[in-house]
């Protein structure tokens, strides 16, 4: 059984990015301390217009359609 705390909605932005919102908390995925360096931890945070909360899905180029 998957609990709502493990479910997320994608909320489209007009710039082609998405907020990733947790169904239970309503918070979105952000980076810890608004950092952008590789390896930065992801956290849930209240939705704002910060760029670190906006996510873009990029195709991997694999034949299976992975992103």
mmCIF file of N, CA and C in Angstrom:
data_model
loop_
_atom_site.group_PDB
_atom_site.id
_atom_site.type_symbol
_atom_site.label_atom_id
_atom_site.label_comp_id
_atom_site.label_asym_id
_atom_site.label_seq_id
_atom_site.Cartn_x
_atom_site.Cartn_y
_atom_site.Cartn_z
ATOM 1 N N UNK A 1 0.850 -1.185 0.000
ATOM 2 C CA UNK A 1 0.000 0.000 0.000
ATOM 3 C C UNK A 1 0.889 1.239 0.000
ATOM 4 N N UNK A 2 0.638 2.108 -0.941
ATOM 5 C CA UNK A 2 1.391 3.364 -1.029
ATOM 6 C C UNK A 2 0.586 4.450 -0.338
ATOM 7 N N UNK A 3 1.176 5.050 0.671
ATOM 8 C CA UNK A 3 0.515 6.118 1.417
ATOM 9 C C UNK A 3 0.574 7.427 0.630
ATOM 10 N N UNK A 4 -0.347 8.341 0.931
ATOM 11 C CA UNK A 4 -0.364 9.632 0.245
ATOM 12 C C UNK A 4 0.921 10.425 0.441
ATOM 13 N N UNK A 5 1.647 10.168 1.526
ATOM 14 C CA UNK A 5 2.898 10.895 1.752
ATOM 15 C C UNK A 5 3.964 10.473 0.732
ATOM 16 N N UNK A 6 3.696 9.390 -0.017
ATOM 17 C CA UNK A 6 4.624 8.926 -1.038
ATOM 18 C C UNK A 6 4.104 9.193 -2.446
ATOM 19 N N UNK A 7 3.045 9.991 -2.558
ATOM 20 C CA UNK A 7 2.459 10.315 -3.857
ATOM 21 C C UNK A 7 2.648 11.802 -4.153
ATOM 22 N N UNK A 8 2.889 12.088 -5.433
ATOM 23 C CA UNK A 8 3.149 13.457 -5.851
ATOM 24 C C UNK A 8 2.334 13.801 -7.099
ATOM 25 N N UNK A 9 1.979 15.066 -7.240
ATOM 26 C CA UNK A 9 1.338 15.601 -8.438
ATOM 27 C C UNK A 9 2.327 16.498 -9.161
ATOM 28 N N UNK A 10 2.232 16.525 -10.479
ATOM 29 C CA UNK A 10 3.012 17.464 -11.276
ATOM 30 C C UNK A 10 2.120 18.648 -11.585
ATOM 31 N N UNK A 11 2.629 19.855 -11.326
ATOM 32 C CA UNK A 11 1.895 21.088 -11.604
ATOM 33 C C UNK A 11 2.673 21.843 -12.677
ATOM 34 N N UNK A 12 2.093 21.942 -13.866
ATOM 35 C CA UNK A 12 2.776 22.568 -15.004
ATOM 36 C C UNK A 12 2.876 24.083 -14.834
ATOM 37 N N UNK A 13 4.021 24.624 -15.183
ATOM 38 C CA UNK A 13 4.252 26.067 -15.238
ATOM 39 C C UNK A 13 4.274 26.496 -16.698
ATOM 40 N N UNK A 14 4.049 27.758 -16.964
ATOM 41 C CA UNK A 14 4.003 28.253 -18.343
ATOM 42 C C UNK A 14 5.361 28.218 -19.044
ATOM 43 N N UNK A 15 6.446 28.056 -18.284
ATOM 44 C CA UNK A 15 7.789 28.037 -18.881
ATOM 45 C C UNK A 15 8.278 26.625 -19.212
ATOM 46 N N UNK A 16 7.402 25.626 -19.113
ATOM 47 C CA UNK A 16 7.785 24.253 -19.436
ATOM 48 C C UNK A 16 8.354 23.475 -18.266
ATOM 49 N N UNK A 17 8.432 24.101 -17.099
ATOM 50 C CA UNK A 17 8.891 23.409 -15.898
ATOM 51 C C UNK A 17 7.683 22.926 -15.101
ATOM 52 N N UNK A 18 7.963 22.157 -14.054
ATOM 53 C CA UNK A 18 6.900 21.620 -13.205
ATOM 54 C C UNK A 18 7.264 21.774 -11.735
ATOM 55 N N UNK A 19 6.251 22.019 -10.922
ATOM 56 C CA UNK A 19 6.380 21.831 -9.480
ATOM 57 C C UNK A 19 6.032 20.370 -9.237
ATOM 58 N N UNK A 20 6.714 19.735 -8.294
ATOM 59 C CA UNK A 20 6.406 18.370 -7.894
ATOM 60 C C UNK A 20 5.853 18.466 -6.478
ATOM 61 N N UNK A 21 4.521 18.324 -6.355
ATOM 62 C CA UNK A 21 3.836 18.582 -5.081
ATOM 63 C C UNK A 21 3.425 17.288 -4.393
ATOM 64 N N UNK A 22 3.736 17.189 -3.109
ATOM 65 C CA UNK A 22 3.324 16.045 -2.310
ATOM 66 C C UNK A 22 1.826 16.123 -2.040
ATOM 67 N N UNK A 23 1.117 15.018 -2.254
ATOM 68 C CA UNK A 23 -0.336 15.004 -2.091
ATOM 69 C C UNK A 23 -0.740 15.276 -0.644
ATOM 70 N N UNK A 24 -0.028 14.703 0.306
ATOM 71 C CA UNK A 24 -0.428 14.843 1.713
ATOM 72 C C UNK A 24 -0.075 16.216 2.288
ATOM 73 N N UNK A 25 1.173 16.638 2.109
ATOM 74 C CA UNK A 25 1.617 17.893 2.738
ATOM 75 C C UNK A 25 1.275 19.129 1.913
ATOM 76 N N UNK A 26 1.122 18.968 0.603
ATOM 77 C CA UNK A 26 0.910 20.113 -0.271
ATOM 78 C C UNK A 26 2.183 20.870 -0.574
ATOM 79 N N UNK A 27 3.284 20.470 0.043
ATOM 80 C CA UNK A 27 4.572 21.137 -0.198
ATOM 81 C C UNK A 27 5.188 20.605 -1.482
ATOM 82 N N UNK A 28 6.115 21.374 -2.035
ATOM 83 C CA UNK A 28 6.760 20.988 -3.283
ATOM 84 C C UNK A 28 8.219 20.606 -3.034
ATOM 85 N N UNK A 29 8.768 19.872 -3.993
ATOM 86 C CA UNK A 29 10.167 19.478 -3.895
ATOM 87 C C UNK A 29 11.041 20.695 -4.188
ATOM 88 N N UNK A 30 12.008 20.923 -3.340
ATOM 89 C CA UNK A 30 12.942 22.037 -3.438
ATOM 90 C C UNK A 30 14.324 21.470 -3.146
ATOM 91 N N UNK A 31 15.349 22.274 -3.284
ATOM 92 C CA UNK A 31 16.687 21.839 -2.896
ATOM 93 C C UNK A 31 17.050 22.478 -1.558
ATOM 94 N N UNK A 32 17.743 21.739 -0.734
ATOM 95 C CA UNK A 32 18.117 22.218 0.596
ATOM 96 C C UNK A 32 18.955 23.485 0.471
ATOM 97 N N UNK A 33 18.515 24.529 1.150
ATOM 98 C CA UNK A 33 19.243 25.803 1.139
ATOM 99 C C UNK A 33 19.208 26.509 -0.205
ATOM 100 N N UNK A 34 18.287 26.111 -1.079
ATOM 101 C CA UNK A 34 18.158 26.675 -2.433
ATOM 102 C C UNK A 34 19.445 26.541 -3.233
ATOM 103 N N UNK A 35 20.209 25.499 -2.935
ATOM 104 C CA UNK A 35 21.469 25.266 -3.642
ATOM 105 C C UNK A 35 21.206 24.565 -4.967
ATOM 106 N N UNK A 36 22.114 24.742 -5.913
ATOM 107 C CA UNK A 36 21.963 24.129 -7.230
ATOM 108 C C UNK A 36 23.113 23.181 -7.579
ATOM 109 N N UNK A 37 24.041 22.964 -6.660
ATOM 110 C CA UNK A 37 25.186 22.095 -6.925
ATOM 111 C C UNK A 37 24.760 20.632 -7.029
ATOM 112 N N UNK A 38 25.443 19.889 -7.845
ATOM 113 C CA UNK A 38 25.191 18.459 -7.977
ATOM 114 C C UNK A 38 25.327 17.785 -6.614
ATOM 115 N N UNK A 39 24.394 16.911 -6.293
ATOM 116 C CA UNK A 39 24.436 16.196 -5.028
ATOM 117 C C UNK A 39 23.695 16.881 -3.890
ATOM 118 N N UNK A 40 23.131 18.068 -4.133
ATOM 119 C CA UNK A 40 22.363 18.777 -3.108
ATOM 120 C C UNK A 40 21.118 17.974 -2.751
ATOM 121 N N UNK A 41 20.795 17.881 -1.476
ATOM 122 C CA UNK A 41 19.620 17.140 -1.029
ATOM 123 C C UNK A 41 18.331 17.819 -1.455
ATOM 124 N N UNK A 42 17.332 16.998 -1.742
ATOM 125 C CA UNK A 42 15.992 17.503 -2.053
ATOM 126 C C UNK A 42 15.162 17.474 -0.782
ATOM 127 N N UNK A 43 14.307 18.486 -0.602
ATOM 128 C CA UNK A 43 13.443 18.602 0.574
ATOM 129 C C UNK A 43 12.060 19.062 0.132
ATOM 130 N N UNK A 44 11.077 18.939 1.022
ATOM 131 C CA UNK A 44 9.753 19.516 0.774
ATOM 132 C C UNK A 44 9.718 20.895 1.418
ATOM 133 N N UNK A 45 9.126 21.850 0.694
ATOM 134 C CA UNK A 45 9.090 23.230 1.177
ATOM 135 C C UNK A 45 7.824 23.884 0.636
ATOM 136 N N UNK A 46 7.372 24.932 1.286
ATOM 137 C CA UNK A 46 6.209 25.668 0.811
ATOM 138 C C UNK A 46 6.452 26.236 -0.576
ATOM 139 N N UNK A 47 5.453 26.180 -1.428
ATOM 140 C CA UNK A 47 5.580 26.619 -2.823
ATOM 141 C C UNK A 47 5.862 28.109 -2.918
ATOM 142 N N UNK A 48 6.835 28.453 -3.749
ATOM 143 C CA UNK A 48 7.183 29.848 -4.040
ATOM 144 C C UNK A 48 7.584 29.916 -5.513
ATOM 145 N N UNK A 49 8.110 31.016 -5.937
ATOM 146 C CA UNK A 49 8.535 31.147 -7.333
ATOM 147 C C UNK A 49 10.026 30.870 -7.521
ATOM 148 N N UNK A 50 10.676 30.337 -6.482
ATOM 149 C CA UNK A 50 12.119 30.062 -6.575
ATOM 150 C C UNK A 50 12.407 29.057 -7.686
ATOM 151 N N UNK A 51 13.468 29.281 -8.411
ATOM 152 C CA UNK A 51 13.826 28.397 -9.524
ATOM 153 C C UNK A 51 14.204 26.994 -9.041
ATOM 154 N N UNK A 52 14.633 26.870 -7.787
ATOM 155 C CA UNK A 52 15.018 25.557 -7.268
ATOM 156 C C UNK A 52 13.817 24.663 -6.973
ATOM 157 N N UNK A 53 12.617 25.202 -7.131
ATOM 158 C CA UNK A 53 11.401 24.405 -6.968
ATOM 159 C C UNK A 53 10.810 24.004 -8.312
ATOM 160 N N UNK A 54 11.383 24.505 -9.382
ATOM 161 C CA UNK A 54 10.866 24.231 -10.724
ATOM 162 C C UNK A 54 11.751 23.176 -11.386
ATOM 163 N N UNK A 55 11.090 22.119 -11.863
ATOM 164 C CA UNK A 55 11.806 20.967 -12.404
ATOM 165 C C UNK A 55 11.470 20.778 -13.867
ATOM 166 N N UNK A 56 12.451 20.337 -14.618
ATOM 167 C CA UNK A 56 12.285 20.082 -16.047
ATOM 168 C C UNK A 56 12.623 18.610 -16.294
ATOM 169 N N UNK A 57 11.792 17.936 -17.054
ATOM 170 C CA UNK A 57 12.021 16.537 -17.394
ATOM 171 C C UNK A 57 12.702 16.484 -18.757
ATOM 172 N N UNK A 58 13.863 15.838 -18.797
ATOM 173 C CA UNK A 58 14.673 15.784 -20.006
ATOM 174 C C UNK A 58 14.792 14.333 -20.458
ATOM 175 N N UNK A 59 14.469 14.031 -21.714
ATOM 176 C CA UNK A 59 14.584 12.657 -22.196
ATOM 177 C C UNK A 59 16.028 12.169 -22.088
ATOM 178 N N UNK A 60 16.191 10.902 -21.701
ATOM 179 C CA UNK A 60 17.525 10.335 -21.575
ATOM 180 C C UNK A 60 18.090 9.922 -22.918
ATOM 181 N N UNK A 61 17.216 9.789 -23.930
ATOM 182 C CA UNK A 61 17.658 9.332 -25.232
ATOM 183 C C UNK A 61 17.544 7.823 -25.384
ATOM 184 N N UNK A 62 17.174 7.134 -24.310
ATOM 185 C CA UNK A 62 16.988 5.685 -24.365
ATOM 186 C C UNK A 62 15.740 5.359 -25.179
ATOM 187 N N UNK A 63 15.757 4.226 -25.830
ATOM 188 C CA UNK A 63 14.649 3.802 -26.690
ATOM 189 C C UNK A 63 13.356 3.560 -25.885
ATOM 190 N N UNK A 64 13.477 3.374 -24.562
ATOM 191 C CA UNK A 64 12.283 3.084 -23.755
ATOM 192 C C UNK A 64 11.497 4.332 -23.360
ATOM 193 N N UNK A 65 11.944 5.503 -23.783
ATOM 194 C CA UNK A 65 11.220 6.744 -23.488
ATOM 195 C C UNK A 65 11.466 7.279 -22.093
ATOM 196 N N UNK A 66 12.525 6.859 -21.431
ATOM 197 C CA UNK A 66 12.822 7.312 -20.063
ATOM 198 C C UNK A 66 13.179 8.790 -20.030
ATOM 199 N N UNK A 67 12.873 9.394 -18.852
ATOM 200 C CA UNK A 67 13.237 10.785 -18.581
ATOM 201 C C UNK A 67 14.100 10.826 -17.361
#
